[in-house]
Coordinates of C-alpha atoms and ligand atoms in Angstrom, one line a residue:
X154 CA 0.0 0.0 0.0
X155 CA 1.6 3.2 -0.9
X156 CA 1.0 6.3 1.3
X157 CA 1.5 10.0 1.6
X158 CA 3.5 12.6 3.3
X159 CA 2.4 16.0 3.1
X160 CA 5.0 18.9 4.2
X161 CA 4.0 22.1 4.2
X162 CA 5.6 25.3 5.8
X163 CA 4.5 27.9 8.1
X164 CA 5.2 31.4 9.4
X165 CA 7.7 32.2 6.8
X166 CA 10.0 30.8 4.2
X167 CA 13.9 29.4 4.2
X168 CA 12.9 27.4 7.6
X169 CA 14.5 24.1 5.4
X170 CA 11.3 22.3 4.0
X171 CA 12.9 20.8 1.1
X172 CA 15.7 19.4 3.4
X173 CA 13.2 18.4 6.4
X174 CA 11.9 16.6 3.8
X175 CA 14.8 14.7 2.3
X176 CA 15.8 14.2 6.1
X177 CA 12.2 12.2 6.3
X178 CA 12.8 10.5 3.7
X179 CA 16.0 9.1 4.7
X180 CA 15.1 8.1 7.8
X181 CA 12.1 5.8 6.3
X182 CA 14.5 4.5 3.9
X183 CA 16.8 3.1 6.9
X184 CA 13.5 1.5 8.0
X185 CA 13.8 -0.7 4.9
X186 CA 11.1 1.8 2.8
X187 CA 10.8 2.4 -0.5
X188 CA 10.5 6.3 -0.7
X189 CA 9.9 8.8 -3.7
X190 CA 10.5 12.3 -3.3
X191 CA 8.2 14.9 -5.1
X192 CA 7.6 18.9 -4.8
X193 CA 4.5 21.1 -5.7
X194 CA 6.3 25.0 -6.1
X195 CA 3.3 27.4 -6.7
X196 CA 5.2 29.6 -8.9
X197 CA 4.2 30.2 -12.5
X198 CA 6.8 30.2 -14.8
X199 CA 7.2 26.4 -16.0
X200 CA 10.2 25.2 -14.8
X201 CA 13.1 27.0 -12.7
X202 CA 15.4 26.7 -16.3
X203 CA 14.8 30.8 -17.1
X204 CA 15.1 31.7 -13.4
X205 CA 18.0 33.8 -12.0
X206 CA 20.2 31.8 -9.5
X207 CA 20.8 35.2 -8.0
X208 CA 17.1 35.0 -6.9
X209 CA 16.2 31.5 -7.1
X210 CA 19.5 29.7 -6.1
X211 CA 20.9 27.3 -8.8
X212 CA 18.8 25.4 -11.4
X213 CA 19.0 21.5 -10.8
X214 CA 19.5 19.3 -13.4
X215 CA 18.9 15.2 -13.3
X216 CA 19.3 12.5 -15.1
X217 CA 16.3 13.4 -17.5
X218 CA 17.4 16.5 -18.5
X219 CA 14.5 18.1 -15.9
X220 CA 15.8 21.3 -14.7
X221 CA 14.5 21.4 -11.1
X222 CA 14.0 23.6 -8.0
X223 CA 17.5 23.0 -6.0
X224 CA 15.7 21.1 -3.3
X225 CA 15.8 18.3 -5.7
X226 CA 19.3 18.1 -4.7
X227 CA 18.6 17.7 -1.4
X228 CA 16.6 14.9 -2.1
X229 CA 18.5 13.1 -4.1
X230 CA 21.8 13.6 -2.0
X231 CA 20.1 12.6 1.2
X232 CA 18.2 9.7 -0.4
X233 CA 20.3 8.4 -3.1
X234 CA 17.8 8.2 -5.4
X235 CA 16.8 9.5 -8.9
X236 CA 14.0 12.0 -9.6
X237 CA 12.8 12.8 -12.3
X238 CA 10.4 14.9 -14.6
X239 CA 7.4 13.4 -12.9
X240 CA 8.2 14.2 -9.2
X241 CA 8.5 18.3 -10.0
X242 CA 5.3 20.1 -10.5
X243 CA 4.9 24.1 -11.2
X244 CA 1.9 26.3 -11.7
X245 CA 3.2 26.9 -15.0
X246 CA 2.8 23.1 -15.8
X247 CA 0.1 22.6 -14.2
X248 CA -1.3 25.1 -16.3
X249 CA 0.1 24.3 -19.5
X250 CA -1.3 20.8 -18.8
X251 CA -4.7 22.1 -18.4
X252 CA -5.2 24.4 -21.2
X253 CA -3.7 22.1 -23.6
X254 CA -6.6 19.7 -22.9
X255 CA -8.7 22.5 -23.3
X256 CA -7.8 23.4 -26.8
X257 CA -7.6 20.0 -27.5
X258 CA -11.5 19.9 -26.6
X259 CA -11.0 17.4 -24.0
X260 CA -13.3 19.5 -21.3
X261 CA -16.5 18.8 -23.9
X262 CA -17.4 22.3 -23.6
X263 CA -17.4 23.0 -19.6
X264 CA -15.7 25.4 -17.8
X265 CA -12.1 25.3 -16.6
X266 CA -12.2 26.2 -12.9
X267 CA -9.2 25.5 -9.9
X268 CA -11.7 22.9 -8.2
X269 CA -11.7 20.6 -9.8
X270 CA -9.4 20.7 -13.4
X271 CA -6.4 22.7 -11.9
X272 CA -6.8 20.4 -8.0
X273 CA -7.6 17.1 -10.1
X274 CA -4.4 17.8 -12.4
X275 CA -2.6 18.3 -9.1
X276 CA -3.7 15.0 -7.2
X277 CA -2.8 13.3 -10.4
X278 CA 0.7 14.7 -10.2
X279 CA 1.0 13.6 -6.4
X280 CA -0.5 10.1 -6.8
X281 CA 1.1 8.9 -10.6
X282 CA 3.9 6.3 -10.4
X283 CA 3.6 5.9 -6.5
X284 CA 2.3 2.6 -6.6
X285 CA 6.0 1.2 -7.0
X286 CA 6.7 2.7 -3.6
X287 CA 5.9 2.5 0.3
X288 CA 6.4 5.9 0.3
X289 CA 5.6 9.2 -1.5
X290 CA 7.0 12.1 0.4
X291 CA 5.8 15.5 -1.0
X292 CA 6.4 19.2 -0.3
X293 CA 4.5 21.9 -0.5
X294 CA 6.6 24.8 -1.7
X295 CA 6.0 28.7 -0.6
X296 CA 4.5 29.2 3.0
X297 CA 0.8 28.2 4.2
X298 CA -1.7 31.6 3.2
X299 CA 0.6 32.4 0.4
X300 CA -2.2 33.4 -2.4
X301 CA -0.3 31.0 -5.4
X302 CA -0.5 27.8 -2.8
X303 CA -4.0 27.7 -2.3
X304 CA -5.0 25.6 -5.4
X305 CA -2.2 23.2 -3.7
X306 CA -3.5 23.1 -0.2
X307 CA -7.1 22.1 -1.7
X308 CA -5.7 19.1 -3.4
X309 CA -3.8 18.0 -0.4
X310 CA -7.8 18.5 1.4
X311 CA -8.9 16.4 -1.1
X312 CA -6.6 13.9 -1.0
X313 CA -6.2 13.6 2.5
X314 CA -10.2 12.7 2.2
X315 CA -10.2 10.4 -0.3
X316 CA -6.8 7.9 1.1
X317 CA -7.9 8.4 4.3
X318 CA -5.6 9.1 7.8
X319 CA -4.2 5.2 7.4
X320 CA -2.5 6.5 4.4
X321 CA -1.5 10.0 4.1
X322 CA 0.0 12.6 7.2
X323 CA 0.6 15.9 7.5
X324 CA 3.4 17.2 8.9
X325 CA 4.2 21.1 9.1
X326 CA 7.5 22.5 9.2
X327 CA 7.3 26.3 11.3
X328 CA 9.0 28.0 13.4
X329 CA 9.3 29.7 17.0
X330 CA 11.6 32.7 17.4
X331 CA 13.3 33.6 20.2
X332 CA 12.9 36.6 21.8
X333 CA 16.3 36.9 23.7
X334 CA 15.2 39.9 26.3
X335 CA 12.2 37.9 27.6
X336 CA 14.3 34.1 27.2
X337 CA 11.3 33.1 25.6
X338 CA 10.5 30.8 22.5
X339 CA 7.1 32.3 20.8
X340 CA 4.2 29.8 19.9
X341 CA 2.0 32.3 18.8
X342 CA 3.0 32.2 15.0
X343 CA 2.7 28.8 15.0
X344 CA -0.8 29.0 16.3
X345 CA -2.0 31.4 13.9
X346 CA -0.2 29.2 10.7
X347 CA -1.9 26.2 12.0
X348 CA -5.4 28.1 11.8
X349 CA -5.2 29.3 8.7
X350 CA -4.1 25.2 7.9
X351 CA -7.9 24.4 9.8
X352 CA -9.6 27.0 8.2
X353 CA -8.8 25.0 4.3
X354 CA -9.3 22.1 6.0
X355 CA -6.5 20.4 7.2
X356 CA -5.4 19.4 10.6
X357 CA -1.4 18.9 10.6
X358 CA -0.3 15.4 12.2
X359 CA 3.0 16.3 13.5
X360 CA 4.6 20.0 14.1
X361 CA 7.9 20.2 13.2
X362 CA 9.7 23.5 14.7
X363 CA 12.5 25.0 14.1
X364 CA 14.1 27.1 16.9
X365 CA 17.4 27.9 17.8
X366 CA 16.6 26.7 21.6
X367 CA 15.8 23.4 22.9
X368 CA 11.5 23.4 23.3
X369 CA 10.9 22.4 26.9
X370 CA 7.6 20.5 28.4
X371 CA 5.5 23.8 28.6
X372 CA 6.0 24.8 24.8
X373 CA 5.0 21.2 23.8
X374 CA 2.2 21.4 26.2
X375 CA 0.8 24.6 24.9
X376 CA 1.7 23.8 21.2
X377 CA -0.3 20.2 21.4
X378 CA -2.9 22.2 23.0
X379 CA -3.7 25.0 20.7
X380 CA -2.6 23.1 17.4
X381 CA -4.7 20.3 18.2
X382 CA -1.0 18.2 17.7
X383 CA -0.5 15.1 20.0
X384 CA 2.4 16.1 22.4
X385 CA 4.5 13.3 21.2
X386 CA 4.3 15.0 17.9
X387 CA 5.4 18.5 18.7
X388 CA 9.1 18.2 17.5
X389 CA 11.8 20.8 17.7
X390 CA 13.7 21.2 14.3
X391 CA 16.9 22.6 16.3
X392 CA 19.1 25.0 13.9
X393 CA 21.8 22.4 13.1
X394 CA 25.7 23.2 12.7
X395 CA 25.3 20.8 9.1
X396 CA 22.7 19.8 7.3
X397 CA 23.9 16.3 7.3
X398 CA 23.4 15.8 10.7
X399 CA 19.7 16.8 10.5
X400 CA 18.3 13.3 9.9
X401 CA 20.0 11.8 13.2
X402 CA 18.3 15.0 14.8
X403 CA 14.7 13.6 13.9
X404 CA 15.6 10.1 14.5
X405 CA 16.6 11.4 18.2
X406 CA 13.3 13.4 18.2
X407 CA 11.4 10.8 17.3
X408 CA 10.0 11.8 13.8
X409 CA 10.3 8.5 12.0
X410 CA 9.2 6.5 15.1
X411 CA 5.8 9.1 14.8
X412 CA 5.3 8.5 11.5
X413 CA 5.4 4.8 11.5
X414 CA 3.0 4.8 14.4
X415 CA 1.1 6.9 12.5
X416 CA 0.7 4.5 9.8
X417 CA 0.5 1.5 12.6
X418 CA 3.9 0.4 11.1
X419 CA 5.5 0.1 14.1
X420 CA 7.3 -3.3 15.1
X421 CA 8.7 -2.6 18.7
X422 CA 11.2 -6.0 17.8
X423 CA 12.7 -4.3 14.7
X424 CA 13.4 -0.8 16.8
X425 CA 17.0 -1.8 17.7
X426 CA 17.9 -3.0 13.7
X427 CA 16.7 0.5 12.9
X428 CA 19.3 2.1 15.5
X429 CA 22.0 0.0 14.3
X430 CA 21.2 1.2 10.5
X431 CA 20.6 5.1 11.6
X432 CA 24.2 4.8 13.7
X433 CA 26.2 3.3 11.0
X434 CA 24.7 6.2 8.3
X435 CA 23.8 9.0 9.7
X436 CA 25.6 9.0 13.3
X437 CA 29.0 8.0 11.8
X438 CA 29.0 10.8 9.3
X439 CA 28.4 13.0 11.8
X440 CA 31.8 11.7 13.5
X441 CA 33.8 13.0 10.4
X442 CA 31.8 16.3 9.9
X443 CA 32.2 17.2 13.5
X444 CA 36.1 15.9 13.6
X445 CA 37.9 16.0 10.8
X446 CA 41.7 15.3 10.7
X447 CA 43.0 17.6 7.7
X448 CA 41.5 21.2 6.9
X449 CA 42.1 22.9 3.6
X450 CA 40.9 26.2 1.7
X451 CA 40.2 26.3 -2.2
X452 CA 39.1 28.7 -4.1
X453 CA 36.3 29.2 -6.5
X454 CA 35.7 31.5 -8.8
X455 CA 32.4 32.5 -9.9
X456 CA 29.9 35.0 -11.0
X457 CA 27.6 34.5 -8.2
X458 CA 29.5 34.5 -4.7
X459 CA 26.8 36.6 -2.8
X460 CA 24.2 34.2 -2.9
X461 CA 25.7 30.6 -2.1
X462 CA 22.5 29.0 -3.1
X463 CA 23.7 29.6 -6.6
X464 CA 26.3 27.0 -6.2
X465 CA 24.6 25.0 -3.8
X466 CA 25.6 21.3 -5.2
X467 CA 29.1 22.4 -6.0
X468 CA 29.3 23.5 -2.3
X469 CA 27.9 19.9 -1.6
X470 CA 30.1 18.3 -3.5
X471 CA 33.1 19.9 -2.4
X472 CA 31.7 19.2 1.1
X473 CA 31.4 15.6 0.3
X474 CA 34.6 15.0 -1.2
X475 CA 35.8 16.6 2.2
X476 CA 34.5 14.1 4.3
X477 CA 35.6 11.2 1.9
X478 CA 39.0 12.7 2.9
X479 CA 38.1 13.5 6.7
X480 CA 38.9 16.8 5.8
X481 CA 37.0 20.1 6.2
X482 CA 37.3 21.9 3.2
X483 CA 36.7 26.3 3.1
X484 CA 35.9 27.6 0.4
X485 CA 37.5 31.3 -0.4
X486 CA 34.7 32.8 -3.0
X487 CA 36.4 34.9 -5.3
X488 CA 34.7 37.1 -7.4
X489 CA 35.3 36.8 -11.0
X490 CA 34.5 41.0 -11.7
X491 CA 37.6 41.6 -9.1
X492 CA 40.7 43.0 -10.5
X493 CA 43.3 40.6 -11.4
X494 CA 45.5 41.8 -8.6
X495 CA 43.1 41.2 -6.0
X496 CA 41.9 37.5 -7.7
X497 CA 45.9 36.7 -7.7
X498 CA 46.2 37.8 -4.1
X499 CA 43.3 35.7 -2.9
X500 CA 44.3 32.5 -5.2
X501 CA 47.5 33.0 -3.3
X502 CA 46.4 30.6 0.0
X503 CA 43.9 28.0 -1.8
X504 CA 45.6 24.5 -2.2
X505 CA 43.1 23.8 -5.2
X506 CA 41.0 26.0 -7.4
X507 CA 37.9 25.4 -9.2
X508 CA 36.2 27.2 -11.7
X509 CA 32.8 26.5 -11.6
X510 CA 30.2 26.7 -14.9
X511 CA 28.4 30.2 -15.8
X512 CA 26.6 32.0 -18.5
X513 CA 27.2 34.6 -20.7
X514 CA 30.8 37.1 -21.2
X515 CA 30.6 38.9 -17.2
X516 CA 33.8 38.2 -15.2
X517 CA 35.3 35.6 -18.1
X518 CA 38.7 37.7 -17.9
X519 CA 39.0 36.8 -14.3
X520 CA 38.1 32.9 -14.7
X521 CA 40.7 32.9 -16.9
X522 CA 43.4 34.6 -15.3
X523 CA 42.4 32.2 -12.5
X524 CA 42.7 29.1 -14.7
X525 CA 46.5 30.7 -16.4
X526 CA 47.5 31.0 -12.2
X527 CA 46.5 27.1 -11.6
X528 CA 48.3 25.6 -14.5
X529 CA 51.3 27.8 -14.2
X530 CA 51.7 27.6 -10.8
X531 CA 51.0 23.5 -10.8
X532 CA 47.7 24.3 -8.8
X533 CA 45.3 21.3 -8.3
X534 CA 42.7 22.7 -11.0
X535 CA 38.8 21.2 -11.9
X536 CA 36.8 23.3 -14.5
X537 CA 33.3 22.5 -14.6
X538 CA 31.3 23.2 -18.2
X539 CA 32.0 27.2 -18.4
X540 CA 35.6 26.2 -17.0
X541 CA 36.6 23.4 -19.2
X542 CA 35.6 26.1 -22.0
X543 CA 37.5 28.9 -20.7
X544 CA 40.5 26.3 -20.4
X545 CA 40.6 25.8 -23.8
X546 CA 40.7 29.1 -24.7
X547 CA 43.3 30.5 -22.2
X548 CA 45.5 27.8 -23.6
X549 CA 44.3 28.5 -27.4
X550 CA 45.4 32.1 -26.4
X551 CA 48.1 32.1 -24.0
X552 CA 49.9 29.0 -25.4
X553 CA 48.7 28.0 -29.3
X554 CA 49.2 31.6 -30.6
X555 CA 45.6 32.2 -31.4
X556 CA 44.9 35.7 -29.9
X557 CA 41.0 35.9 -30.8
X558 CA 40.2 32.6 -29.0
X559 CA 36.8 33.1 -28.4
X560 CA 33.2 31.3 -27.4
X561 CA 30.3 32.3 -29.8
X562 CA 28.6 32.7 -26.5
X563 CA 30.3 35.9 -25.9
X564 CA 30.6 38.1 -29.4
X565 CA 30.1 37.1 -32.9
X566 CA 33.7 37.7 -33.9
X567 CA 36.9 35.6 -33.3
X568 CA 38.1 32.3 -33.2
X569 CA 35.4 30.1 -32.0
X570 CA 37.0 27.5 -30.5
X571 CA 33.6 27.2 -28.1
X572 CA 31.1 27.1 -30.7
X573 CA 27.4 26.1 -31.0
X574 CA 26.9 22.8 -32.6
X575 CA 23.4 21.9 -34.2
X576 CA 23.0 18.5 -32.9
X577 CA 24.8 15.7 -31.5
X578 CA 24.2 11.5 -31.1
X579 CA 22.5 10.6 -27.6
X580 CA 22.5 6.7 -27.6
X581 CA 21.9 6.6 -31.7
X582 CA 19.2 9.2 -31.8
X583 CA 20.4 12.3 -33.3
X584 CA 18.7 15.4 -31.0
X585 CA 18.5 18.5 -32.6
X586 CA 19.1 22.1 -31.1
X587 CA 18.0 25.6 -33.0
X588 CA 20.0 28.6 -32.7
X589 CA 16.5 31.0 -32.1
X590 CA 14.6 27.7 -30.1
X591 CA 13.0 29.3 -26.4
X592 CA 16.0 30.0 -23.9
X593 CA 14.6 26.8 -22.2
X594 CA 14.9 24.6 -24.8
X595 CA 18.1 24.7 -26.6
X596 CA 20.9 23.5 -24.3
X597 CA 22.5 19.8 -23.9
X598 CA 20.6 18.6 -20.8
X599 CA 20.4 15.9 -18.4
X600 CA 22.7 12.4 -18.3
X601 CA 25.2 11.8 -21.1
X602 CA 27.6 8.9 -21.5
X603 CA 31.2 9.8 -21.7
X604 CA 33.7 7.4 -23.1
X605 CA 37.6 7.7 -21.2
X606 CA 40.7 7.0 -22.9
X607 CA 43.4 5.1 -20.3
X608 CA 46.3 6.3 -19.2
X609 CA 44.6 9.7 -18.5
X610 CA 44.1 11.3 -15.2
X611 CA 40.4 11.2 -16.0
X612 CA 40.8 7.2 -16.6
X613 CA 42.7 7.1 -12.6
X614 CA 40.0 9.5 -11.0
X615 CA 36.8 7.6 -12.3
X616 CA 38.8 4.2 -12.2
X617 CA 36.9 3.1 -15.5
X618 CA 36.6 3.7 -19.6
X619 CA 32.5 4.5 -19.5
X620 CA 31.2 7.2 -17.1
X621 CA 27.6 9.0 -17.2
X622 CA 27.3 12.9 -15.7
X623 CA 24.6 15.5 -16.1
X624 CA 25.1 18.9 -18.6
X625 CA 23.3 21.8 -18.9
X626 CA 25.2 24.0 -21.7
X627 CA 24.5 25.8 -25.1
X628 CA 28.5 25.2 -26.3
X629 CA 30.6 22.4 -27.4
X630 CA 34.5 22.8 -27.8
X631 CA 34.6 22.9 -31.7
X632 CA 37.9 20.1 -31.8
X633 CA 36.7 19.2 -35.4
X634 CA 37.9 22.7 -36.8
X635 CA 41.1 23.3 -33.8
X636 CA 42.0 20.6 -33.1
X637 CA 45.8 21.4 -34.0
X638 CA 45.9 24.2 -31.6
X639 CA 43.9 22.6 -28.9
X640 CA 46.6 20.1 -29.0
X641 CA 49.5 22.2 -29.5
X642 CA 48.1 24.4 -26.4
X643 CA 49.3 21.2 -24.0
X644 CA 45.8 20.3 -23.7
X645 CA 45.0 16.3 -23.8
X646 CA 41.0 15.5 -24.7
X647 CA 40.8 12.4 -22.0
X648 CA 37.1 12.1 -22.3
X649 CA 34.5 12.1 -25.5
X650 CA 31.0 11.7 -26.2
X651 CA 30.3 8.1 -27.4
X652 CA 30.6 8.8 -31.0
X653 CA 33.8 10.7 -30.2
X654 CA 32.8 13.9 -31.3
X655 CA 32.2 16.0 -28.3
X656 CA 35.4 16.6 -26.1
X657 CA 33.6 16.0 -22.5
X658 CA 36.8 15.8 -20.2
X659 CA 40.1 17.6 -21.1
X660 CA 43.4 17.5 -18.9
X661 CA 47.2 19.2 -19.1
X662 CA 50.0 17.1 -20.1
X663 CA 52.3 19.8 -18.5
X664 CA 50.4 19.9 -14.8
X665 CA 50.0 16.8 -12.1
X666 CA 46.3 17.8 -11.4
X667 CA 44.5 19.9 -14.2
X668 CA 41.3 18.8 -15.4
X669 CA 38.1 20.7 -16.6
X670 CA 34.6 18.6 -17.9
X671 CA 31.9 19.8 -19.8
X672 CA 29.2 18.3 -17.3
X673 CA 28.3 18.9 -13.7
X674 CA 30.1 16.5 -11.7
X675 CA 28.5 18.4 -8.4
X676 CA 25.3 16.8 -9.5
X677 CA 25.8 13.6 -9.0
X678 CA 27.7 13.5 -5.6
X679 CA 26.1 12.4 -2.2
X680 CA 27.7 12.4 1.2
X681 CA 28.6 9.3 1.4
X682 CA 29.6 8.7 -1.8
X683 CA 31.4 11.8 -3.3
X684 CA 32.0 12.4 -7.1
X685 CA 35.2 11.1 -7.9
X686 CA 36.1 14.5 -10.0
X687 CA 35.5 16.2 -6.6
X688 CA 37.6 13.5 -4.3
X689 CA 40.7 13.7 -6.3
X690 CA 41.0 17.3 -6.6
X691 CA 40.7 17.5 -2.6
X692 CA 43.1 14.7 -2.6
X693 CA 45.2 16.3 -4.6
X694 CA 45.0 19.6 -2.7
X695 CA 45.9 17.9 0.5
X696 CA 48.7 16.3 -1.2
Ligands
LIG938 N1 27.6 29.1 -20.9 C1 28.2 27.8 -21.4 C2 27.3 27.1 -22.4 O1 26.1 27.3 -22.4 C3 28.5 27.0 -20.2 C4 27.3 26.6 -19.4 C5 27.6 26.1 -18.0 O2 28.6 26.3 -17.5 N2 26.6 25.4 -17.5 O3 27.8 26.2 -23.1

């Protein structure tokens, strides 16, 4: 019997939904669940692709080519699984779903209203595919009372109804602040989020609340009380030093015991297996986060260093490949807009430097003057997309001779060693991409296979000739038309697309660790089992 878990968020936003949510379903997972991980964001435009990471934090990408709200990440790095398409709904789709069937005549005539076409479309979105698992865990994005979730809420009403308590739960993330003068945790916006959940119709199971202070009996009494909550089911969320060591935090709370009783899945002989399983995942990592032997700083260089949302998984996966080395890594953010004197100054204390992807010509001069310190200086070096292109064309520049190495992303004049191609092979089908197709719709996206020559450092970090990583990118290195300079710039092409057309993983023969990819490695990294690209580097770093 599959069942549902409804999070929702209350009193205001960034409390960690999306990785309450992942923590959740991790924890049912090392109950011997099978879990899916889903998300319902109440925002119109179709899909985060077109959204600014500056606002929105950085576009996910998986293994379908889906570009994704970042929490997708979460999931997927807590969880180890792959979502896809299927488990991320918008407005905008929801929309676009709806009206296409309309013009299509489907309706026969009636009137398109929320209740039911827009909440039906919705409950079909939360409900398809779960059958194949114990488990669906689904989040409500935005805050409860925002006007955009309301449509959302309804479906979750309706669904609740029809399943039944014995298979769906609630569970509401909030928060209480502290108020330091009177010592005093508030509940009162908790009370009033958890009315405005009664008054559409839905009575939370458990409270989940994040505080920076422990919540003593009183607050649990007076929570339980006024939110109509059992007091067994009034958790603190307590502000955590790493996210990682948020699913041993429920586990000691209680969550997953709760929700199992909930569902009268609870097997008081099995209890101890599951705190054997929860130790030797979650409470071990914990043991390296909190104690690592080595420490080391790298540098990245980027566009977008105020908002480190934008690079969340690459901050993840340089995390990751931290712990893999019982190391805590800090990461020096270098802007890529800073003068070259200042970038040099700060490269100067970073054992490794990475320059992560990016789009269009702001702060390239500064990548590259980056990527010319790395491999002259014998710097541990990984460019990812946007710097394995600019590494081609520092080289192409600094070392081949060929002063207007350009990408056509950047001017429509030069050398285009970075060019656009038309189309490509993906597994025999040829896929096709316009130069004037939508923004959305024209870049190489999602899982490709990437074939590695051996005896190249990219053949001893992955430890095999056939590797798959994600891409999200317009350009291609153009090696048909340079490849004579490429090569006379020092630079090896390890790694190709199956047909051997696309360069996907270049090195240095003149460097011990220089190495730049045209995917996102930090997409496919968890923490306890980092991408290799990101382990060696770190390695490397530490020496
Ligand atoms: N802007 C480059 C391209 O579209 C690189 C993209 C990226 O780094 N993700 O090809």
């Amino acid at each position: 019997m599959s069942r549902f878990v409804f999070v929702t968020g209350g009193v205001m936003s960034s409390l960690g939904k999306g990785i309450a949510s992942a923590s959740i379903g991790a924890l049912l997972q090392l109950r011997g669940y099978s879990i899916k991980m889903k998300k319902l964001d109440p925002y119109i435009n179709v899909d985060p692709g077109t959204m600014s990471p500056y606002k929105h934090g950085e576009v996910f990408v998986m293994d379908d080519g889906c570009e994704a709200d970042l929490d997708f990440g979460h999931y997927e790095r807590f969880t180890g699984i792959c979502c896809t398409r299927d488990d991320s709904l918008t407005t905008g789709r929801v929309y676009e779903k709806v009206l296409n069937k309309e013009r299509h005549g489907d309706y026969l005539g009636s009137d398109i209203q929320v209740i039911p076409h827009i909440t039906n479309e919705i409950k079909n979105f939360i409900t398809k595919n779960s059958e194949n698992v114990d488990f669906t865990i689904c989040e409500i994005g935005g805050t409860v009372g925002d006007i955009e979730g309301l449509p959302y809420v309804e479906a979750l009403r309706q669904l609740s109804m029809e399943l039944g308590k014995e298979r769906t739960m609630r569970i509401h993330l909030t928060f209480l602040p502290y108020i330091k003068v009177a010592g005093e945790l508030k509940t009162k916006p908790t009370q009033h989020s958890v009315k405005q959940l009664q008054s559409m119709g839905i009575q939370p199971d458990i409270l989940l609340c994040r505080s920076e202070k422990p919540l003593n009996n009183e607050i649990r009494a007076k929570l339980s009380m006024f939110c109509s909550v059992a007091k067994d089911n009034v958790m603190a969320a307590l502000d955590a030093e790493n996210i990682y060591l948020i699913p041993n935090q429920y586990h000691l709370e209680g969550l997953d015991r709760q929700i199992c009783k909930h569902f009268n899945l609870l097997d008081s002989n099995a209890e101890a297996q599951v705190e054997t399983a929860i130790k030797n995942k979650w409470a071990k990592l914990t043991e390296v986060i909190l104690h690592p032997k080595h420490s080391i700083k790298i540098a990245v260089i980027g566009k977008y260093t105020k908002l480190k949302d934008a690079y969340l998984s690459l901050t993840q996966a340089i995390a990751h490949a931290g712990y893999a080395n019982n190391a805590r890594v800090d990461i020096s953010w270098i802007n890529a807009e800073d003068t070259p004197e200042n970038i040099e100054k700060l490269l100067k204390d970073a054992k490794c430097i990475i320059v992560p992807g990016g789009f269009s010509s702001r702060g390239i001069e500064g990548k590259m003057h980056a990527i010319r310190y790395a491999r002259e200086n014998k710097i541990p070096f990984l460019g990812i997309c946007l710097g394995l292109q600019l590494a081609v064309i520092e080289a192409c520049r600094n070392i081949g001779g060929l002063a207007d190495a350009t990408s056509r992303e950047f001017t429509d004049k030069g050398s285009f060693v970075i060019d656009f191609m038309k189309n490509w092979d993906k597994e025999g089908f040829i896929e096709e991409r316009k130069e004037d197709g939508d923004k959305g719709g024209t870049m190489r996206l999602g899982s490709y296979e990437c074939k590695i020559a051996e005896g190249t450092l990219a053949h001893k970090v992955y430890g095999k000739s056939h590797i798959t990583e994600r891409h999200r990118h317009r350009y291609e290195v153009n090696y048909a038309q340079y490849k004579d300079v490429i090569d006379s710039s020092g630079i090896i092409v390890s790694g190709t697309s199956v047909d051997g057309t696309l360069p996907e993983i270049i090195e240095r023969r003149d460097h011990p660790f220089f190495i730049a990819t045209q995917a996102h490695p930090e997409f496919k990294s968890s923490p306890l089992s980092p991408n290799p690209l990101f382990y060696a580097l770190i390695k490397a770093g530490i020496g």
